[in-house]
XYZ file of C-alpha atoms in Angstrom:
742
model
C 111.367 165.773 -61.916
C 111.821 162.603 -64.050
C 115.535 163.280 -64.356
C 115.758 163.795 -60.570
C 114.058 160.456 -59.933
C 116.387 158.658 -62.378
C 119.452 160.149 -60.725
C 118.115 159.248 -57.286
C 117.426 155.653 -58.321
C 120.886 155.367 -59.888
C 122.476 156.623 -56.663
C 120.440 154.192 -54.566
C 121.678 151.296 -56.740
C 125.273 152.478 -56.363
C 124.790 152.858 -52.589
C 123.356 149.343 -52.408
C 126.419 147.927 -54.111
C 128.984 149.598 -51.861
C 128.543 147.430 -48.743
C 129.044 144.300 -50.864
C 132.729 145.153 -50.977
C 132.768 144.145 -47.317
C 132.244 140.530 -48.400
C 135.508 140.491 -50.346
C 138.177 138.714 -48.261
C 140.949 140.830 -49.763
C 139.462 143.864 -48.055
C 140.118 142.383 -44.636
C 143.727 141.482 -45.148
C 144.693 145.131 -44.836
C 142.760 145.834 -41.632
C 143.093 145.082 -37.970
C 140.695 142.708 -36.245
C 137.682 144.422 -34.631
C 137.891 144.940 -30.902
C 135.685 142.749 -28.698
C 132.866 144.474 -26.871
C 132.152 143.745 -23.221
C 128.584 142.639 -22.575
C 126.339 144.140 -19.931
C 122.622 144.319 -19.454
C 119.800 146.635 -18.529
C 119.127 150.351 -18.562
C 122.481 151.345 -17.121
C 124.531 153.365 -19.582
C 127.594 151.340 -20.589
C 130.934 152.870 -21.430
C 130.795 153.405 -25.176
C 132.753 154.862 -27.972
C 130.690 157.813 -29.126
C 129.238 158.275 -32.572
C 127.396 160.507 -34.969
C 124.776 158.082 -36.168
C 123.631 154.519 -36.504
C 126.935 153.136 -37.454
C 128.803 156.125 -36.235
C 130.571 155.709 -32.954
C 132.587 158.494 -31.512
C 135.983 158.338 -33.089
C 139.168 158.384 -31.049
C 141.104 161.396 -32.316
C 144.431 159.763 -31.416
C 143.979 156.783 -33.746
C 142.586 156.105 -37.172
C 139.733 153.709 -37.613
C 136.065 153.508 -36.736
C 135.489 152.150 -33.271
C 132.551 150.186 -31.920
C 129.553 151.632 -30.162
C 127.413 149.803 -27.624
C 123.672 150.526 -27.491
C 120.736 149.310 -25.409
C 118.272 149.243 -28.293
C 117.169 145.710 -27.353
C 117.137 146.360 -23.562
C 120.535 144.733 -23.228
C 123.912 146.205 -24.133
C 124.985 145.072 -27.579
C 127.489 146.106 -30.179
C 125.484 148.236 -32.595
C 126.776 146.390 -35.656
C 125.286 143.190 -34.190
C 121.765 144.603 -33.697
C 119.504 143.320 -36.529
C 117.570 146.547 -37.068
C 118.198 150.176 -37.987
C 119.366 152.228 -35.017
C 120.854 155.699 -35.199
C 122.983 156.548 -32.161
C 124.182 160.101 -31.556
C 126.501 160.727 -28.638
C 127.328 163.856 -26.638
C 130.341 164.895 -28.684
C 128.392 164.517 -31.919
C 125.602 166.650 -30.480
C 128.122 169.300 -29.469
C 129.691 169.321 -32.931
C 126.327 169.556 -34.682
C 124.777 172.242 -32.481
C 121.655 170.094 -31.969
C 120.065 171.209 -28.690
C 116.880 169.098 -28.464
C 115.474 165.876 -29.858
C 113.284 167.681 -32.410
C 116.445 168.940 -34.102
C 117.742 165.400 -34.652
C 116.169 165.857 -38.092
C 119.542 167.335 -39.081
C 121.406 164.128 -38.240
C 119.053 161.165 -38.616
C 117.963 160.057 -42.108
C 114.257 159.247 -42.286
C 113.458 161.223 -39.116
C 111.269 164.345 -39.100
C 110.994 166.249 -35.816
C 107.848 168.240 -36.566
C 105.751 170.159 -34.073
C 102.299 171.668 -33.530
C 102.897 174.902 -31.586
C 105.194 173.439 -28.881
C 104.002 169.835 -29.164
C 106.677 167.550 -30.587
C 105.235 165.341 -33.332
C 108.083 163.282 -34.801
C 107.754 160.849 -37.669
C 110.121 158.053 -38.661
C 109.914 156.714 -42.208
C 106.496 158.339 -42.529
C 105.015 156.799 -39.381
C 104.034 159.349 -36.751
C 101.151 160.839 -34.864
C 99.292 164.109 -35.418
C 97.378 163.629 -32.163
C 97.672 166.459 -29.676
C 95.213 165.592 -26.948
C 95.672 164.023 -23.546
C 95.557 160.237 -23.762
C 96.451 160.123 -27.453
C 100.043 158.994 -27.097
C 102.435 159.279 -30.002
C 103.355 156.164 -31.960
C 106.953 157.424 -31.910
C 107.591 156.910 -28.210
C 110.101 158.900 -26.163
C 112.091 157.607 -23.181
C 114.535 159.516 -20.966
C 116.703 157.219 -18.855
C 114.030 154.552 -19.164
C 111.184 156.936 -18.192
C 108.345 156.867 -20.738
C 106.930 160.309 -21.646
C 103.339 159.501 -22.530
C 101.902 163.017 -22.876
C 102.487 164.520 -26.328
C 102.673 168.032 -24.859
C 105.469 167.179 -22.453
C 107.994 165.522 -24.768
C 110.133 168.662 -24.907
C 113.614 167.283 -24.160
C 116.717 169.479 -24.049
C 119.909 167.547 -24.421
C 122.004 168.348 -21.340
C 124.981 166.105 -20.401
C 123.713 163.388 -22.708
C 125.592 160.138 -23.047
C 123.790 159.324 -26.277
C 120.448 159.368 -28.075
C 119.260 156.214 -29.835
C 116.652 156.468 -32.579
C 115.134 153.040 -33.254
C 113.406 152.736 -36.618
C 110.434 150.505 -37.298
C 107.893 148.966 -34.906
C 109.238 148.164 -31.426
C 106.466 145.815 -30.417
C 108.254 143.494 -27.994
C 110.814 144.675 -25.419
C 109.674 148.325 -25.532
C 106.236 147.710 -26.928
C 104.066 150.559 -25.741
C 102.486 152.177 -28.816
C 105.788 152.244 -30.713
C 104.394 151.340 -34.133
C 106.826 153.644 -35.915
C 109.901 153.744 -33.734
C 111.387 155.031 -30.535
C 113.628 157.805 -29.207
C 115.769 156.621 -26.310
C 117.638 159.406 -24.464
C 120.351 158.328 -22.016
C 121.940 160.920 -19.735
C 125.228 160.479 -17.900
C 125.158 158.413 -14.725
C 126.735 159.715 -11.491
C 130.466 159.122 -11.106
C 132.574 158.496 -8.011
C 135.260 160.607 -9.692
C 134.421 164.297 -9.204
C 134.055 166.346 -12.362
C 131.865 169.027 -13.836
C 131.493 171.741 -16.421
C 129.716 174.994 -17.057
C 128.948 176.498 -20.442
C 127.295 179.639 -21.680
C 126.554 181.042 -25.097
C 124.962 184.069 -26.671
C 123.563 184.460 -30.169
C 121.972 186.904 -32.568
C 118.979 186.307 -34.858
C 116.567 188.274 -37.033
C 114.699 191.339 -35.842
C 117.488 192.165 -33.375
C 116.627 189.079 -31.341
C 119.197 187.641 -28.973
C 119.464 184.150 -27.569
C 121.191 182.809 -24.497
C 122.000 179.353 -23.164
C 123.520 178.523 -19.757
C 124.242 174.929 -18.731
C 126.015 173.346 -15.810
C 126.849 169.829 -14.673
C 128.541 168.402 -11.601
C 129.010 164.864 -10.316
C 130.906 163.172 -7.521
C 130.674 160.893 -4.466
C 128.493 161.594 -1.447
C 129.987 158.594 0.363
C 131.934 155.475 -0.492
C 128.753 153.856 -1.844
C 126.669 156.826 -3.021
C 127.346 159.129 -5.968
C 125.176 161.898 -7.367
C 125.003 164.321 -10.266
C 123.091 167.461 -11.146
C 122.541 169.116 -14.524
C 120.954 172.542 -14.941
C 119.804 174.456 -18.004
C 118.380 177.908 -18.636
C 117.931 179.073 -22.221
C 115.756 181.425 -24.192
C 115.521 184.272 -26.659
C 114.055 187.763 -26.788
C 111.709 186.841 -29.630
C 112.622 186.764 -33.307
C 109.029 187.032 -34.616
C 108.087 190.656 -35.298
C 104.693 191.855 -33.999
C 103.089 193.842 -36.850
C 100.242 195.065 -34.645
C 101.876 196.297 -31.454
C 105.424 196.707 -32.712
C 108.462 195.026 -31.245
C 108.422 191.244 -31.134
C 106.553 188.387 -29.501
C 107.919 187.127 -26.204
C 109.985 184.207 -27.517
C 110.889 181.061 -25.595
C 112.144 180.408 -22.052
C 113.184 176.944 -20.885
C 114.540 175.946 -17.484
C 115.312 172.389 -16.442
C 117.073 170.465 -13.715
C 117.936 166.778 -13.582
C 119.613 164.800 -10.827
C 120.547 161.170 -10.271
C 121.623 159.357 -7.140
C 123.506 156.088 -7.526
C 123.488 153.679 -4.572
C 125.891 150.737 -4.695
C 124.152 148.707 -2.010
C 126.288 145.615 -2.308
C 128.037 143.407 -4.793
C 125.791 143.003 -7.817
C 123.144 145.392 -6.485
C 122.627 148.921 -7.766
C 119.812 151.423 -7.193
C 119.281 154.739 -8.953
C 116.959 157.557 -7.969
C 116.128 160.035 -10.750
C 114.460 163.408 -10.238
C 113.849 165.967 -13.001
C 111.847 169.114 -13.663
C 111.286 171.060 -16.897
C 109.475 174.373 -17.337
C 108.755 175.908 -20.748
C 107.121 179.272 -21.461
C 106.726 180.358 -25.063
C 104.821 182.737 -27.301
C 104.790 181.031 -30.695
C 102.684 183.114 -33.137
C 100.961 181.694 -36.173
C 100.653 183.408 -39.548
C 98.486 182.711 -42.606
C 99.723 180.029 -44.968
C 99.837 181.347 -48.529
C 97.466 184.175 -47.550
C 94.616 181.746 -46.831
C 92.787 183.841 -44.220
C 89.065 184.475 -43.953
C 89.785 188.079 -42.901
C 92.116 188.898 -45.783
C 89.577 191.257 -47.418
C 88.332 192.763 -44.145
C 88.995 196.509 -43.683
C 91.857 197.096 -41.282
C 93.282 193.594 -41.620
C 97.035 193.137 -41.271
C 98.376 190.008 -42.915
C 101.739 188.579 -41.929
C 103.121 187.526 -45.300
C 106.849 187.355 -44.549
C 108.497 184.664 -42.424
C 108.999 185.435 -38.761
C 106.229 188.023 -38.612
C 102.830 187.885 -36.930
C 99.684 190.014 -36.728
C 97.300 188.657 -34.104
C 94.462 189.869 -31.914
C 94.805 186.927 -29.550
C 98.191 186.599 -27.902
C 99.727 183.137 -28.209
C 100.685 181.147 -25.130
C 102.394 177.787 -24.884
C 103.407 176.831 -21.349
C 104.374 173.423 -20.028
C 105.912 172.009 -16.887
C 106.887 168.383 -16.294
C 108.110 166.535 -13.212
C 109.728 163.102 -13.413
C 110.707 160.689 -10.667
C 111.982 157.149 -10.994
C 113.582 154.415 -8.941
C 115.580 151.895 -10.942
C 117.198 148.846 -9.406
C 119.410 145.984 -10.610
C 120.030 142.773 -8.675
C 122.571 140.232 -9.883
C 121.063 136.833 -9.108
C 123.848 134.813 -10.676
C 122.652 133.508 -14.008
C 120.182 136.394 -14.426
C 119.836 140.037 -13.482
C 116.561 141.305 -12.084
C 115.802 144.887 -13.127
C 113.005 147.077 -11.793
C 111.916 150.427 -13.179
C 109.305 152.437 -11.243
C 108.453 155.827 -12.777
C 106.089 158.728 -12.181
C 105.530 161.649 -14.578
C 103.225 164.621 -14.043
C 102.688 167.461 -16.508
C 100.632 170.668 -16.840
C 99.964 172.453 -20.139
C 98.352 175.777 -21.050
C 98.038 176.857 -24.660
C 96.309 179.631 -26.647
C 96.279 179.870 -30.448
C 94.858 182.551 -32.740
C 93.482 180.129 -35.329
C 92.607 182.727 -37.970
C 96.181 184.106 -37.694
C 95.183 187.756 -38.253
C 94.527 190.871 -36.187
C 90.788 190.518 -36.852
C 88.921 188.657 -34.125
C 87.445 185.607 -35.866
C 88.520 182.384 -34.159
C 90.768 181.005 -31.441
C 91.366 177.886 -29.378
C 92.600 177.451 -25.833
C 93.773 174.639 -23.583
C 93.393 175.595 -19.953
C 95.698 173.733 -17.563
C 95.611 170.282 -19.078
C 96.918 167.769 -16.546
C 98.396 164.328 -17.086
C 99.642 161.863 -14.487
C 101.429 158.668 -15.501
C 102.687 155.694 -13.488
C 104.898 152.951 -14.949
C 106.206 149.767 -13.391
C 108.336 147.244 -15.197
C 110.210 144.156 -14.028
C 112.731 142.464 -16.310
C 114.868 139.347 -16.065
C 117.968 139.524 -18.253
C 120.218 136.523 -18.761
C 123.883 136.882 -17.836
C 125.111 133.771 -19.574
C 127.343 133.889 -22.614
C 126.248 132.620 -26.001
C 124.689 130.545 -27.474
C 121.432 131.740 -25.847
C 120.658 135.177 -24.401
C 117.198 136.270 -23.379
C 115.100 139.003 -21.758
C 111.648 138.595 -20.198
C 109.426 140.932 -18.233
C 106.064 142.299 -17.187
C 104.832 145.868 -17.527
C 102.053 147.991 -15.976
C 100.988 151.469 -17.068
C 98.385 153.931 -15.809
C 97.492 157.330 -17.251
C 94.951 159.795 -15.936
C 94.356 163.146 -17.608
C 92.061 166.090 -18.187
C 92.202 168.700 -20.942
C 89.826 171.702 -20.717
C 89.567 172.856 -24.339
C 87.669 175.872 -25.696
C 87.099 177.001 -29.253
C 85.757 180.431 -30.074
C 84.345 181.968 -33.243
C 83.240 185.561 -33.789
C 80.396 186.462 -36.151
C 78.934 189.957 -36.384
C 80.614 190.957 -33.148
C 79.138 187.990 -31.255
C 81.503 185.399 -29.813
C 80.359 181.781 -29.776
C 82.215 179.497 -27.372
C 82.319 175.710 -27.314
C 83.955 174.113 -24.304
C 85.100 170.542 -23.772
C 86.179 169.107 -20.422
C 87.235 165.513 -21.183
C 88.510 163.057 -18.609
C 90.569 160.165 -19.918
C 92.367 157.254 -18.328
C 94.286 154.224 -19.553
C 95.337 151.021 -17.837
C 97.694 148.748 -19.717
C 99.371 145.474 -18.729
C 101.822 143.436 -20.767
C 104.116 140.429 -20.611
C 107.014 140.088 -23.014
C 110.034 138.018 -23.850
C 112.807 137.974 -26.413
C 115.727 135.621 -26.957
C 118.633 135.147 -29.341
C 120.165 131.748 -30.111
C 123.467 131.319 -31.937
C 123.684 128.384 -34.334
C 127.317 127.525 -34.844
C 129.615 130.484 -35.332
C 127.751 132.655 -37.807
C 123.951 132.364 -37.549
C 121.863 134.199 -34.919
C 118.094 133.765 -34.594
C 116.057 136.213 -32.479
C 112.414 135.665 -31.542
C 110.289 137.977 -29.395
C 106.657 138.464 -28.414
C 104.541 140.759 -26.249
C 100.933 140.318 -25.135
C 99.112 143.507 -24.163
C 95.714 144.048 -22.595
C 94.631 147.654 -22.377
C 91.516 149.465 -21.153
C 90.731 153.069 -22.103
C 88.057 155.113 -20.320
C 86.469 158.380 -21.439
C 84.034 160.963 -20.164
C 83.087 164.149 -22.038
C 81.605 167.333 -20.603
C 80.379 169.522 -23.478
C 79.370 173.084 -22.547
C 78.889 171.944 -18.962
C 76.775 168.881 -19.842
C 77.909 165.291 -19.310
C 77.172 163.935 -22.795
C 77.187 160.157 -22.304
C 78.617 159.377 -18.860
C 81.716 157.251 -18.553
C 82.484 154.785 -21.334
C 85.329 152.328 -21.735
C 86.724 149.787 -24.153
C 89.266 147.002 -23.843
C 91.897 146.089 -26.436
C 94.086 142.979 -26.567
C 97.007 142.342 -28.861
C 99.925 140.003 -29.506
C 102.944 141.648 -31.157
C 105.977 139.682 -32.229
C 109.222 139.820 -34.157
C 111.714 137.447 -35.740
C 115.238 138.254 -36.894
C 117.870 136.196 -38.637
C 121.444 137.488 -38.765
C 124.282 135.848 -40.676
C 127.900 136.869 -40.123
C 129.390 136.775 -43.578
C 132.772 137.605 -42.098
C 134.284 139.242 -39.045
C 133.572 142.582 -40.670
C 130.145 142.153 -42.254
C 126.769 140.638 -41.536
C 123.420 140.534 -43.244
C 120.067 140.378 -41.475
C 116.342 140.146 -42.042
C 113.755 141.225 -39.451
C 109.985 140.860 -39.507
C 108.174 142.758 -36.757
C 104.714 143.954 -35.805
C 103.419 146.862 -33.750
C 100.168 147.954 -32.140
C 98.550 151.105 -30.778
C 95.174 150.633 -29.118
C 92.035 152.535 -30.064
C 91.846 156.161 -28.897
C 88.957 158.390 -27.841
C 88.657 161.839 -29.380
C 89.096 164.258 -26.464
C 87.628 167.214 -28.389
C 84.450 165.658 -29.743
C 81.201 164.322 -28.311
C 81.685 160.758 -29.552
C 81.398 157.778 -27.221
C 83.273 155.315 -29.462
C 87.049 155.232 -29.993
C 88.760 154.835 -33.334
C 90.117 151.419 -34.222
C 93.583 150.302 -33.111
C 96.343 150.848 -35.619
C 98.581 147.946 -36.559
C 101.748 147.672 -38.585
C 103.775 144.856 -40.091
C 107.331 145.551 -41.168
C 109.994 143.670 -43.070
C 113.563 144.997 -43.016
C 116.644 143.513 -44.625
C 120.072 145.019 -44.263
C 123.816 144.850 -44.454
C 126.142 146.110 -41.721
C 129.759 146.219 -42.776
C 133.223 147.554 -41.911
C 135.075 146.916 -45.177
C 138.121 148.843 -43.944
C 139.184 150.006 -40.515
C 138.487 153.612 -41.602
C 135.115 152.941 -43.278
C 131.729 151.772 -42.103
C 128.791 151.212 -44.470
C 125.318 150.137 -43.385
C 122.403 149.667 -45.761
C 118.789 148.783 -44.969
C 115.703 148.266 -47.098
C 112.207 148.094 -45.603
C 108.580 147.446 -46.462
C 105.681 148.361 -44.137
C 102.049 147.275 -44.250
C 100.160 149.802 -42.129
C 96.454 149.347 -41.270
C 93.927 151.689 -39.600
C 96.491 154.393 -38.900
C 95.013 157.014 -36.586
C 94.942 160.521 -38.068
C 93.426 163.799 -36.910
C 92.340 166.998 -38.650
C 90.231 170.070 -37.910
C 86.479 169.749 -38.404
C 84.134 172.383 -39.845
C 82.732 173.201 -36.387
C 86.149 173.983 -34.893
C 86.600 170.650 -33.120
C 88.776 167.835 -34.425
C 88.009 164.709 -36.415
C 89.959 161.658 -35.259
C 89.634 158.864 -37.810
C 91.307 155.800 -39.265
C 93.031 155.915 -42.623
C 92.328 152.378 -43.783
C 95.682 151.365 -45.247
C 99.113 152.735 -46.030
C 102.122 151.234 -47.773
C 105.657 152.362 -46.988
C 108.853 151.163 -48.585
C 112.326 152.568 -48.810
C 116.057 152.252 -48.409
C 118.569 153.930 -46.085
C 122.330 154.271 -46.235
C 124.505 155.292 -43.302
C 128.256 155.713 -43.578
C 131.213 156.947 -41.581
C 134.624 157.663 -43.029
C 137.713 158.388 -40.960
C 140.637 158.720 -43.361
C 142.910 160.296 -40.721
C 142.936 160.664 -36.970
C 141.887 164.305 -37.370
C 138.989 164.074 -39.829
C 135.615 162.343 -39.614
C 133.022 162.383 -42.388
C 129.501 161.060 -41.956
C 126.811 160.543 -44.567
C 123.194 159.443 -44.321
C 120.629 159.051 -47.077
C 117.036 157.889 -47.104
C 114.596 157.179 -49.919
C 111.063 156.730 -48.600
C 107.951 155.978 -50.658
C 105.055 156.378 -48.181
C 101.495 156.505 -49.507
C 97.936 156.152 -48.260
C 96.798 152.998 -50.057
C 93.156 153.456 -48.973
C 91.928 156.623 -47.303
C 88.333 157.526 -48.049
C 86.659 160.380 -46.172
C 89.895 162.213 -45.390
C 89.312 165.637 -43.833
C 90.591 168.232 -46.305
C 90.593 172.014 -46.579
C 89.563 173.621 -49.865
C 90.432 177.346 -50.186
C 87.454 179.637 -50.790
C 87.700 182.639 -53.171
C 86.513 184.935 -50.386
C 89.145 183.609 -47.954
C 89.093 180.801 -45.430
C 88.452 177.149 -46.183
C 85.651 174.727 -46.821
C 86.285 171.541 -44.840
C 85.281 168.538 -46.932
C 85.616 164.755 -46.917
C 87.818 163.605 -49.786
C 89.543 160.523 -51.135
C 93.257 160.650 -50.277
C 94.042 157.165 -51.592
C 97.329 157.177 -53.483
C 98.538 160.429 -51.911
C 101.876 160.797 -50.143
C 101.703 160.505 -46.378
C 101.992 163.561 -44.165
C 105.524 164.528 -43.049
C 107.143 161.780 -45.112
C 109.595 163.416 -47.559
C 110.539 161.245 -50.504
C 114.231 161.593 -49.740
C 116.542 163.099 -47.140
C 120.324 163.380 -47.218
C 122.558 164.364 -44.313
C 126.280 165.014 -44.403
C 128.636 166.150 -41.667
C 132.326 166.668 -41.102
C 134.439 167.092 -37.997
C 138.078 168.140 -38.159
C 140.323 168.618 -35.151
C 144.066 169.120 -35.034
C 146.574 170.024 -32.302
C 147.979 173.523 -32.174
C 150.309 174.703 -29.436
C 149.062 173.474 -26.050
C 145.552 172.918 -27.350
C 143.665 172.177 -30.535
C 141.463 173.854 -33.107
C 138.361 172.295 -34.580
C 135.964 172.829 -37.453
C 132.648 171.109 -38.019
C 129.430 171.350 -39.906
C 126.392 169.495 -41.155
C 124.021 169.828 -44.094
C 120.560 168.340 -44.437
C 118.749 168.217 -47.774
C 115.078 167.256 -47.767
C 112.526 166.682 -50.482
C 109.111 168.303 -50.330
C 107.226 167.692 -47.051
C 103.409 167.477 -47.222
C 101.251 168.637 -44.326
C 97.769 167.695 -45.541
C 96.200 164.480 -46.777
C 95.568 165.742 -50.343
C 99.145 167.016 -50.802
C 98.138 170.625 -51.498
C 99.969 172.155 -48.517
C 103.681 171.558 -48.326
C 107.139 172.721 -47.441
C 109.172 172.924 -50.661
C 112.436 171.022 -50.879
C 114.993 172.708 -48.677
C 118.555 172.635 -47.395
C 119.532 173.337 -43.784
C 123.191 173.925 -42.936
C 125.075 174.628 -39.716
C 128.764 175.046 -38.870
C 131.114 175.814 -36.037
C 134.770 176.487 -35.374
C 136.720 176.851 -32.173
C 139.706 176.308 -29.942
C 140.162 173.993 -26.952
C 142.927 174.057 -24.382
C 144.857 170.958 -23.352
C 142.487 168.337 -21.991
C 139.505 170.373 -23.229
C 139.503 172.319 -20.006
C 138.507 175.527 -21.799
C 136.623 175.535 -25.096
C 135.640 178.560 -27.191
C 133.211 178.028 -30.075
C 131.889 180.262 -32.838
C 128.735 178.752 -34.343
C 126.195 179.447 -37.062
C 122.873 177.614 -37.387
C 120.634 177.708 -40.437
C 123.420 179.510 -42.265
C 121.390 180.234 -45.408
C 118.412 181.502 -43.396
C 116.206 178.832 -44.985
C 112.475 179.399 -44.550
C 111.137 176.102 -43.237
C 107.616 175.340 -42.063
C 107.405 173.316 -38.881
C 103.634 172.794 -39.232
C 100.618 173.807 -41.335
C 97.108 173.686 -39.867
C 93.632 174.197 -41.373
C 90.205 175.346 -40.213
C 87.287 177.257 -41.700
C 88.908 180.603 -40.807
C 91.937 179.793 -42.929
C 95.214 177.920 -42.920
C 98.058 178.917 -40.662
C 101.672 177.928 -40.215
C 104.748 178.189 -38.019
C 108.367 178.587 -39.056
C 111.519 176.999 -37.748
C 114.154 179.278 -36.253
C 115.954 181.661 -38.652
C 119.693 182.068 -39.021
C 121.457 182.234 -35.664
C 125.098 183.225 -35.106
C 126.702 183.027 -31.705
C 129.685 182.479 -29.450
C 130.002 179.840 -26.723
C 132.391 179.274 -23.838
C 132.777 176.051 -21.825
C 134.901 175.366 -18.758
C 135.442 171.817 -17.488
C 136.755 170.955 -14.041
């Protein structure tokens, strides 16, 4: 281990030195001048060169050299190399080459990102900051947006990537222009806008996995004009599998996953400088995701007749798992050019339903279970922004924001003792009203120095009512939280091909009520302060190197764990300290080959965490839930290092082209409990594909393999008194895809 750490530190030092070559004037004499980037504002998706990650635009296969990418990470379109913070942007072609189908799987491409889950709930972390909350009203501190629509419910953040323009992963607190709860970062998904030029495509694929399981994926997209001023598009997806987890009790396999989604946009060009978009979307997910004991820690392991699932992708349950979700989204987005400024309005509505059942002892013996019965969440958002249209030296954005959430989550836990079932039922009602005003501006001093200042004031009221076993415990309670978040960035252009920056930012997530406990007081708000310094450089036309170092001071982070009585304990971990370094690189030595590399070293620890809920294995099976001191322990889902590498090779052949691609992710150990006793060992995940495309990519045939080595990777580990249980990521999958574009 000591040798590994020394090698890692040596490599980090070498990586830190590489971008400094960009400051050498002799490096520029050989290269062409960078292309200027047109400026635009707002949520609209600008025309961009695509890319694989933060500094990785899509590369034009007809020319050598790394091209620019434009992102909307700061709510205005900017050249990514000019944004003074770490942003990883992955475009549609990069997603196709990598085989990544949803935002959870971005783990394979984005250093420092972990797309974990609890059953079907997405629980991402970025640089160790993330939420374990899984109840209505407890929004993640890694926020998710689709086309500017905020997905507030943790259960409904399932996002399949269909006809995506790009995905932006913003790292660090986003406390100003985005603001809402984003103490750790933000996932910004941008789908293609309607086009007045008709086009479309349809793709289908089939695959094979373990236990004779088969998978299928059918996608379609069409866009075109409805009139001279109205264009529309429609994307459809149906995917699923026959179930790769073997049922050791009934034989066969569990039901697997089924996802269906539809998304449509209407673009109205009302007049010169005026644009209105209507967005409608629906997603339906039905899954049977079985648990199994973690390391044999099951209370029933010595019970006569018990069947323990000890191998990956097997399950032996008495309580059939269910994880169903449906989500409807609607939004009206408008832009009005008022001359010197653009007025932007974003009105959004999101409604979701969730049903979930989990066998929490993970055996065929009836001991414990939990169930969510038709949890419902309704969210309204309204935002108005003014975005300056003037050229430098001063650009600014200002706005106001209103948010309302209303939700219920019927939750039942059951335990069986001596043949008697004891039920505890919760019927919480939660609501949130939040209002904010924000502004951010950048001033250019002379030619090379750019100063950015931003602030956001938030006032938020949370309300809570708990019905425990049919009894209203304390009536309706509420609490108000106010906060001022801010950031400051200084960027210096060392040359036309390199700049250095420093950013200090803060973030805030208000106090939260525990939806599955009879407590009338919320936990404290969590707050974070972050310092990031970095270098963004293009030392040669074929090479891009970006390096960032960061230091976080994280107070009162909100964490959740299972209590001894089957409910959950939501508490504050007093302090955490996070520091690390990230390297992102893209190399395009020829017009046919692109190499991308990402590396992250992350030291994330609980500085003070007394009274942490912890599970101690009992000799007889099951766990004792105790309060322990987790101070000094590594944070949950924060691997010490991650490395990603990818290649994409494409060359003409006959009237078409052949292509080869692949990516490899190497991760250090990932802890899933506060005392660092439950963990996923260090692992490697690799995927690859090869195929042929006709002229103009009209027909594409692809052979793909995901998780080539059949790595056994935990996606979650959970504890209770009946034991510890886990879920696995998907096993090796080999398939064939066909796409037709028209």
